[in-house]
């Protein structure tokens, strides 16, 4: 949890300092991809807490989900159907599920410690 | 040790990557994207058209004013006589106002009551030309771009009334009787179409009520001047800058 927050903060700072920008037309795709990445990070945190973390699964999930979400948004734009909703609902829902699991695990650990 | 450190490290790296992406998105300063509907596009298009029209009108006005300015300059330098220019202006204004006899191409419409024996509907009311019939035909003519209109020698102006007066109709305060000769100067094709095209008012009048309507296209129609006087008691011009 701590590492992820620190990493995101550091990344934002670095990103704001870097002089790169991209075409505003892609911002929808990027934002959906960011949501997918966020979900992957939360999933990774959860797996880490459960001691089930697998590096290759995490990395493929991180990039795969992001690319798939962006691609879905793009296809949706071409077809005139807002397909990116699929990505938003899936990853948004999973984000909250993962967060709930992380919360439970952390709370459970603390209780366990205080009981001892 | 290595087992617990490694995932944290990887998560840290990817979090940084995620943060960089997010920062990119922050930097976009994306305005709220409202969905653009076809209707909104249409509305915007219309607005653009209206604005373009306005610009055109304004440009025209600028040209007019520049011409006026040139005239005034030539007066100032003594090239032209101010009286000639004022007389020119007066003639122009008289023509526009309808105080000048005008001629040009256009159509003549003759309207007469239905004189047949077994009249339509056996009702006299439907067989005669009413004030409203004349009024509507004149409106159609105006819509077709008529520049000057008269009925039986009475010039139609903005103050002209067309009222029922029993067996007559009253135009410019004068009683007129059938047959009515409506003369209109303008594009003959358009004026003819406004009267004779299917589904126009006069077409219905002619074919359903059997009113006699004859139109002739002529190259040279003379339309007399308005003979009355304007006496504005209530309407006062607003001075610019008031």
GROMACS .gro file of C-alpha atoms in nm:
model
  358
    1UNK     CA    1   0.000   0.000   0.000
    2UNK     CA    2   0.266   0.242   0.109
    3UNK     CA    3   0.488   0.154  -0.184
    4UNK     CA    4   0.209   0.202  -0.434
    5UNK     CA    5   0.110   0.542  -0.295
    6UNK     CA    6   0.470   0.656  -0.284
    7UNK     CA    7   0.523   0.530  -0.638
    8UNK     CA    8   0.217   0.708  -0.775
    9UNK     CA    9   0.315   1.034  -0.605
   10UNK     CA   10   0.670   1.008  -0.733
   11UNK     CA   11   0.540   0.926  -1.080
   12UNK     CA   12   0.308   1.226  -1.084
   13UNK     CA   13   0.593   1.452  -0.981
   14UNK     CA   14   0.821   1.306  -1.247
   15UNK     CA   15   0.549   1.322  -1.509
   16UNK     CA   16   0.470   1.686  -1.434
   17UNK     CA   17   0.838   1.770  -1.469
   18UNK     CA   18   0.888   1.579  -1.794
   19UNK     CA   19   0.807   1.798  -2.094
   20UNK     CA   20   0.615   1.536  -2.292
   21UNK     CA   21   0.249   1.567  -2.395
   22UNK     CA   22   0.024   1.376  -2.630
   23UNK     CA   23  -0.262   1.456  -2.862
   24UNK     CA   24  -0.577   1.555  -2.671
   25UNK     CA   25  -0.779   1.326  -2.898
   26UNK     CA   26  -0.627   1.024  -2.721
   27UNK     CA   27  -0.710   1.140  -2.370
   28UNK     CA   28  -1.017   0.915  -2.345
   29UNK     CA   29  -0.814   0.606  -2.434
   30UNK     CA   30  -0.536   0.703  -2.197
   31UNK     CA   31  -0.777   0.764  -1.911
   32UNK     CA   32  -0.936   0.421  -1.958
   33UNK     CA   33  -0.588   0.269  -1.974
   34UNK     CA   34  -0.496   0.448  -1.651
   35UNK     CA   35  -0.799   0.296  -1.486
   36UNK     CA   36  -0.688  -0.050  -1.600
   37UNK     CA   37  -0.334   0.014  -1.467
   38UNK     CA   38  -0.473   0.133  -1.137
   39UNK     CA   39  -0.673  -0.186  -1.112
   40UNK     CA   40  -0.363  -0.392  -1.185
   41UNK     CA   41  -0.167  -0.214  -0.913
   42UNK     CA   42  -0.443  -0.275  -0.661
   43UNK     CA   43  -0.460  -0.636  -0.770
   44UNK     CA   44  -0.084  -0.663  -0.726
   45UNK     CA   45  -0.106  -0.515  -0.376
   46UNK     CA   46  -0.375  -0.758  -0.279
   47UNK     CA   47  -0.181  -1.055  -0.417
   48UNK     CA   48   0.127  -0.932  -0.235
   49UNK     CA   49  -0.061  -0.919   0.095
   50UNK     CA   50  -0.192  -1.268   0.032
   51UNK     CA   51   0.163  -1.381  -0.057
   52UNK     CA   52   0.044  -1.494  -0.400
   53UNK     CA   53   0.228  -1.228  -0.599
   54UNK     CA   54   0.356  -1.340  -0.938
   55UNK     CA   55   0.573  -1.095  -1.128
   56UNK     CA   56   0.487  -1.216  -1.479
   57UNK     CA   57   0.113  -1.216  -1.408
   58UNK     CA   58   0.139  -0.865  -1.267
   59UNK     CA   59   0.337  -0.724  -1.559
   60UNK     CA   60   0.128  -0.888  -1.830
   61UNK     CA   61  -0.187  -0.777  -1.649
   62UNK     CA   62  -0.060  -0.422  -1.616
   63UNK     CA   63   0.014  -0.378  -1.985
   64UNK     CA   64  -0.245  -0.620  -2.121
   65UNK     CA   65  -0.536  -0.464  -1.936
   66UNK     CA   66  -0.428  -0.113  -2.028
   67UNK     CA   67  -0.389  -0.196  -2.396
   68UNK     CA   68  -0.714  -0.391  -2.408
   69UNK     CA   69  -0.905  -0.108  -2.235
   70UNK     CA   70  -0.764   0.156  -2.467
   71UNK     CA   71  -0.833  -0.066  -2.768
   72UNK     CA   72  -1.190  -0.123  -2.652
   73UNK     CA   73  -1.243   0.250  -2.617
   74UNK     CA   74  -1.100   0.305  -2.965
   75UNK     CA   75  -1.317   0.034  -3.124
   76UNK     CA   76  -1.618   0.175  -2.942
   77UNK     CA   77  -1.544   0.516  -3.086
   78UNK     CA   78  -1.520   0.374  -3.436
   79UNK     CA   79  -1.844   0.174  -3.399
   80UNK     CA   80  -2.032   0.453  -3.230
   81UNK     CA   81  -2.098   0.237  -2.923
   82UNK     CA   82  -1.944   0.358  -2.597
   83UNK     CA   83  -1.761   0.030  -2.534
   84UNK     CA   84  -1.526   0.195  -2.287
   85UNK     CA   85  -1.809   0.166  -2.037
   86UNK     CA   86  -1.729  -0.207  -2.030
   87UNK     CA   87  -1.375  -0.126  -1.923
   88UNK     CA   88  -1.490   0.136  -1.671
   89UNK     CA   89  -1.741  -0.095  -1.507
   90UNK     CA   90  -1.513  -0.397  -1.501
   91UNK     CA   91  -1.202  -0.225  -1.376
   92UNK     CA   92  -1.392   0.016  -1.153
   93UNK     CA   93  -1.579  -0.269  -0.989
   94UNK     CA   94  -1.265  -0.474  -0.949
   95UNK     CA   95  -1.083  -0.175  -0.803
   96UNK     CA   96  -1.333  -0.155  -0.521
   97UNK     CA   97  -1.333  -0.530  -0.469
   98UNK     CA   98  -0.955  -0.534  -0.446
   99UNK     CA   99  -0.959  -0.241  -0.210
  100UNK     CA  100  -1.215  -0.419   0.008
  101UNK     CA  101  -0.996  -0.729   0.020
  102UNK     CA  102  -0.687  -0.525   0.105
  103UNK     CA  103  -0.876  -0.349   0.383
  104UNK     CA  104  -0.995  -0.676   0.530
  105UNK     CA  105  -0.650  -0.829   0.518
  106UNK     CA  106  -0.487  -0.528   0.682
  107UNK     CA  107  -0.756  -0.504   0.952
  108UNK     CA  108  -0.740  -0.876   1.016
  109UNK     CA  109  -0.362  -0.861   1.052
  110UNK     CA  110  -0.386  -0.578   1.302
  111UNK     CA  111  -0.649  -0.757   1.507
  112UNK     CA  112  -0.438  -1.067   1.502
  113UNK     CA  113  -0.142  -0.874   1.630
  114UNK     CA  114  -0.336  -0.700   1.907
  115UNK     CA  115  -0.484  -1.031   2.016
  116UNK     CA  116  -0.145  -1.186   2.054
  117UNK     CA  117   1.374  -1.133   0.262
  118UNK     CA  118   1.413  -1.135  -0.111
  119UNK     CA  119   1.066  -1.282  -0.148
  120UNK     CA  120   0.893  -0.995   0.028
  121UNK     CA  121   1.110  -0.715  -0.113
  122UNK     CA  122   1.076  -0.807  -0.477
  123UNK     CA  123   0.699  -0.764  -0.521
  124UNK     CA  124   0.708  -0.432  -0.338
  125UNK     CA  125   0.984  -0.316  -0.567
  126UNK     CA  126   0.795  -0.415  -0.880
  127UNK     CA  127   0.478  -0.254  -0.754
  128UNK     CA  128   0.676   0.061  -0.680
  129UNK     CA  129   0.817   0.071  -1.034
  130UNK     CA  130   0.481   0.021  -1.195
  131UNK     CA  131   0.317   0.271  -0.964
  132UNK     CA  132   0.571   0.525  -1.080
  133UNK     CA  133   0.481   0.439  -1.439
  134UNK     CA  134   0.112   0.477  -1.356
  135UNK     CA  135   0.183   0.811  -1.189
  136UNK     CA  136   0.364   0.931  -1.500
  137UNK     CA  137   0.063   0.838  -1.712
  138UNK     CA  138  -0.168   1.015  -1.473
  139UNK     CA  139   0.047   1.325  -1.477
  140UNK     CA  140   0.025   1.324  -1.855
  141UNK     CA  141  -0.350   1.320  -1.824
  142UNK     CA  142  -0.345   1.600  -1.566
  143UNK     CA  143  -0.137   1.814  -1.797
  144UNK     CA  144  -0.399   1.790  -2.069
  145UNK     CA  145  -0.630   2.019  -1.873
  146UNK     CA  146  -0.921   1.847  -2.037
  147UNK     CA  147  -1.235   2.057  -2.047
  148UNK     CA  148  -1.557   1.880  -1.963
  149UNK     CA  149  -1.647   1.691  -2.276
  150UNK     CA  150  -2.018   1.723  -2.337
  151UNK     CA  151  -2.150   1.475  -2.589
  152UNK     CA  152  -2.206   1.649  -2.921
  153UNK     CA  153  -2.543   1.557  -3.067
  154UNK     CA  154  -2.650   1.600  -3.427
  155UNK     CA  155  -2.892   1.864  -3.310
  156UNK     CA  156  -2.618   2.062  -3.142
  157UNK     CA  157  -2.416   2.046  -3.463
  158UNK     CA  158  -2.716   2.167  -3.659
  159UNK     CA  159  -2.778   2.451  -3.416
  160UNK     CA  160  -2.417   2.557  -3.430
  161UNK     CA  161  -2.425   2.544  -3.809
  162UNK     CA  162  -2.730   2.766  -3.815
  163UNK     CA  163  -2.567   3.008  -3.579
  164UNK     CA  164  -2.261   3.020  -3.801
  165UNK     CA  165  -2.478   3.084  -4.104
  166UNK     CA  166  -2.661   3.364  -3.930
  167UNK     CA  167  -2.334   3.520  -3.823
  168UNK     CA  168  -2.193   3.492  -4.175
  169UNK     CA  169  -2.505   3.657  -4.310
  170UNK     CA  170  -2.464   3.934  -4.058
  171UNK     CA  171  -2.103   3.981  -4.160
  172UNK     CA  172  -2.206   4.002  -4.524
  173UNK     CA  173  -2.470   4.259  -4.443
  174UNK     CA  174  -2.223   4.461  -4.243
  175UNK     CA  175  -1.972   4.448  -4.526
  176UNK     CA  176  -2.239   4.568  -4.764
  177UNK     CA  177  -2.317   4.849  -4.525
  178UNK     CA  178  -1.950   4.944  -4.510
  179UNK     CA  179  -1.938   4.962  -4.889
  180UNK     CA  180  -2.251   5.176  -4.895
  181UNK     CA  181  -2.111   5.411  -4.637
  182UNK     CA  182  -1.781   5.433  -4.822
  183UNK     CA  183  -1.966   5.530  -5.136
  184UNK     CA  184  -2.158   5.791  -4.944
  185UNK     CA  185  -1.834   5.918  -4.805
  186UNK     CA  186  -1.690   5.947  -5.156
  187UNK     CA  187  -1.993   6.146  -5.266
  188UNK     CA  188  -1.956   6.376  -4.970
  189UNK     CA  189  -1.587   6.416  -5.041
  190UNK     CA  190  -1.655   6.507  -5.400
  191UNK     CA  191  -1.904   6.762  -5.277
  192UNK     CA  192  -1.649   6.904  -5.043
  193UNK     CA  193  -1.389   6.931  -5.314
  194UNK     CA  194  -1.645   7.101  -5.538
  195UNK     CA  195  -1.656   6.840  -5.815
  196UNK     CA  196  -2.028   6.787  -5.793
  197UNK     CA  197  -2.315   7.010  -5.715
  198UNK     CA  198  -2.490   6.925  -5.393
  199UNK     CA  199  -2.830   7.005  -5.540
  200UNK     CA  200  -2.793   6.743  -5.813
  201UNK     CA  201  -2.699   6.483  -5.560
  202UNK     CA  202  -2.990   6.570  -5.336
  203UNK     CA  203  -3.229   6.556  -5.630
  204UNK     CA  204  -3.090   6.214  -5.722
  205UNK     CA  205  -3.140   6.099  -5.368
  206UNK     CA  206  -3.493   6.237  -5.364
  207UNK     CA  207  -3.582   6.052  -5.684
  208UNK     CA  208  -3.447   5.730  -5.539
  209UNK     CA  209  -3.639   5.774  -5.218
  210UNK     CA  210  -3.958   5.862  -5.403
  211UNK     CA  211  -3.928   5.545  -5.610
  212UNK     CA  212  -3.873   5.331  -5.305
  213UNK     CA  213  -4.158   5.496  -5.118
  214UNK     CA  214  -4.399   5.452  -5.407
  215UNK     CA  215  -4.450   5.816  -5.503
  216UNK     CA  216  -4.311   5.757  -5.848
  217UNK     CA  217  -4.470   5.591  -6.145
  218UNK     CA  218  -4.266   5.281  -6.228
  219UNK     CA  219  -4.248   5.042  -6.519
  220UNK     CA  220  -4.093   4.706  -6.583
  221UNK     CA  221  -4.159   4.341  -6.657
  222UNK     CA  222  -4.415   4.154  -6.454
  223UNK     CA  223  -4.760   4.005  -6.466
  224UNK     CA  224  -5.118   4.128  -6.483
  225UNK     CA  225  -5.380   3.924  -6.303
  226UNK     CA  226  -5.745   3.965  -6.385
  227UNK     CA  227  -5.989   3.843  -6.119
  228UNK     CA  228  -6.357   3.825  -6.184
  229UNK     CA  229  -6.654   3.670  -6.005
  230UNK     CA  230  -6.779   3.333  -6.117
  231UNK     CA  231  -7.049   3.425  -6.367
  232UNK     CA  232  -7.164   3.070  -6.448
  233UNK     CA  233  -7.530   2.984  -6.393
  234UNK     CA  234  -7.503   2.666  -6.189
  235UNK     CA  235  -7.262   2.820  -5.953
  236UNK     CA  236  -7.032   2.628  -5.722
  237UNK     CA  237  -7.211   2.519  -5.408
  238UNK     CA  238  -7.523   2.718  -5.508
  239UNK     CA  239  -7.402   2.988  -5.277
  240UNK     CA  240  -7.330   3.337  -5.396
  241UNK     CA  241  -7.076   3.394  -5.129
  242UNK     CA  242  -6.840   3.141  -5.284
  243UNK     CA  243  -6.872   3.284  -5.631
  244UNK     CA  244  -6.748   3.635  -5.569
  245UNK     CA  245  -6.401   3.774  -5.520
  246UNK     CA  246  -6.351   3.876  -5.160
  247UNK     CA  247  -6.112   4.120  -5.003
  248UNK     CA  248  -5.928   3.831  -4.841
  249UNK     CA  249  -5.871   3.663  -5.179
  250UNK     CA  250  -5.708   3.976  -5.315
  251UNK     CA  251  -5.510   4.021  -4.997
  252UNK     CA  252  -5.372   3.668  -5.008
  253UNK     CA  253  -5.280   3.693  -5.374
  254UNK     CA  254  -5.097   4.017  -5.306
  255UNK     CA  255  -4.919   3.851  -5.019
  256UNK     CA  256  -4.812   3.569  -5.252
  257UNK     CA  257  -4.685   3.825  -5.501
  258UNK     CA  258  -4.487   4.001  -5.232
  259UNK     CA  259  -4.344   3.668  -5.126
  260UNK     CA  260  -4.234   3.610  -5.486
  261UNK     CA  261  -4.040   3.936  -5.480
  262UNK     CA  262  -4.281   4.181  -5.640
  263UNK     CA  263  -4.133   4.531  -5.629
  264UNK     CA  264  -4.444   4.730  -5.708
  265UNK     CA  265  -4.809   4.624  -5.700
  266UNK     CA  266  -5.132   4.797  -5.791
  267UNK     CA  267  -5.499   4.703  -5.801
  268UNK     CA  268  -5.713   4.885  -6.055
  269UNK     CA  269  -5.469   5.171  -6.054
  270UNK     CA  270  -5.433   5.191  -5.676
  271UNK     CA  271  -5.073   5.150  -5.566
  272UNK     CA  272  -5.027   4.902  -5.281
  273UNK     CA  273  -4.805   5.041  -5.006
  274UNK     CA  274  -4.738   4.959  -4.646
  275UNK     CA  275  -5.032   5.175  -4.536
  276UNK     CA  276  -5.273   5.043  -4.798
  277UNK     CA  277  -5.578   4.870  -4.659
  278UNK     CA  278  -5.778   4.608  -4.844
  279UNK     CA  279  -6.119   4.591  -4.682
  280UNK     CA  280  -6.453   4.445  -4.770
  281UNK     CA  281  -6.709   4.710  -4.851
  282UNK     CA  282  -7.010   4.501  -4.938
  283UNK     CA  283  -7.025   4.475  -5.318
  284UNK     CA  284  -6.694   4.659  -5.349
  285UNK     CA  285  -6.356   4.630  -5.187
  286UNK     CA  286  -6.188   4.935  -5.043
  287UNK     CA  287  -5.826   5.003  -5.134
  288UNK     CA  288  -5.651   5.325  -5.032
  289UNK     CA  289  -5.992   5.454  -4.929
  290UNK     CA  290  -6.131   5.411  -5.280
  291UNK     CA  291  -6.402   5.162  -5.369
  292UNK     CA  292  -6.305   4.914  -5.638
  293UNK     CA  293  -6.532   4.674  -5.825
  294UNK     CA  294  -6.470   4.360  -6.025
  295UNK     CA  295  -6.294   4.281  -6.245
  296UNK     CA  296  -5.982   4.348  -6.045
  297UNK     CA  297  -5.664   4.398  -6.238
  298UNK     CA  298  -5.366   4.330  -6.016
  299UNK     CA  299  -5.040   4.443  -6.168
  300UNK     CA  300  -4.707   4.344  -6.022
  301UNK     CA  301  -4.353   4.426  -6.132
  302UNK     CA  302  -4.086   4.172  -6.056
  303UNK     CA  303  -3.936   3.855  -6.196
  304UNK     CA  304  -4.220   3.741  -6.428
  305UNK     CA  305  -4.138   3.371  -6.386
  306UNK     CA  306  -4.150   3.387  -6.009
  307UNK     CA  307  -4.464   3.598  -6.002
  308UNK     CA  308  -4.634   3.365  -6.248
  309UNK     CA  309  -4.538   3.067  -6.038
  310UNK     CA  310  -4.674   3.233  -5.724
  311UNK     CA  311  -5.013   3.260  -5.893
  312UNK     CA  312  -5.036   2.955  -6.118
  313UNK     CA  313  -4.834   2.684  -5.949
  314UNK     CA  314  -5.039   2.397  -5.807
  315UNK     CA  315  -5.135   2.432  -5.441
  316UNK     CA  316  -5.103   2.807  -5.433
  317UNK     CA  317  -5.397   3.001  -5.299
  318UNK     CA  318  -5.504   3.139  -5.635
  319UNK     CA  319  -5.477   2.795  -5.793
  320UNK     CA  320  -5.733   2.669  -5.543
  321UNK     CA  321  -5.949   2.975  -5.601
  322UNK     CA  322  -5.942   2.913  -5.971
  323UNK     CA  323  -5.995   2.540  -5.975
  324UNK     CA  324  -6.219   2.481  -5.675
  325UNK     CA  325  -6.423   2.799  -5.642
  326UNK     CA  326  -6.422   2.857  -6.018
  327UNK     CA  327  -6.326   3.222  -5.981
  328UNK     CA  328  -6.207   3.368  -6.308
  329UNK     CA  329  -5.837   3.434  -6.276
  330UNK     CA  330  -5.638   3.515  -6.587
  331UNK     CA  331  -5.270   3.598  -6.580
  332UNK     CA  332  -5.067   3.753  -6.857
  333UNK     CA  333  -4.695   3.803  -6.846
  334UNK     CA  334  -4.594   4.136  -6.992
  335UNK     CA  335  -4.265   4.303  -7.064
  336UNK     CA  336  -4.367   4.653  -6.987
  337UNK     CA  337  -4.616   4.723  -6.713
  338UNK     CA  338  -4.675   5.071  -6.583
  339UNK     CA  339  -4.771   5.105  -6.221
  340UNK     CA  340  -4.896   5.443  -6.109
  341UNK     CA  341  -4.768   5.637  -5.812
  342UNK     CA  342  -4.940   5.647  -5.476
  343UNK     CA  343  -5.169   5.946  -5.478
  344UNK     CA  344  -5.243   5.980  -5.109
  345UNK     CA  345  -5.037   6.150  -4.843
  346UNK     CA  346  -4.856   6.011  -4.547
  347UNK     CA  347  -4.947   6.193  -4.234
  348UNK     CA  348  -4.775   6.033  -3.942
  349UNK     CA  349  -4.926   6.162  -3.623
  350UNK     CA  350  -4.800   5.906  -3.378
  351UNK     CA  351  -4.495   5.743  -3.528
  352UNK     CA  352  -4.189   5.957  -3.478
  353UNK     CA  353  -3.844   5.864  -3.603
  354UNK     CA  354  -3.588   5.773  -3.339
  355UNK     CA  355  -3.277   5.981  -3.382
  356UNK     CA  356  -2.957   5.787  -3.369
  357UNK     CA  357  -2.771   5.841  -3.046
  358UNK     CA  358  -3.085   5.916  -2.844
   0.00000   0.00000   0.00000
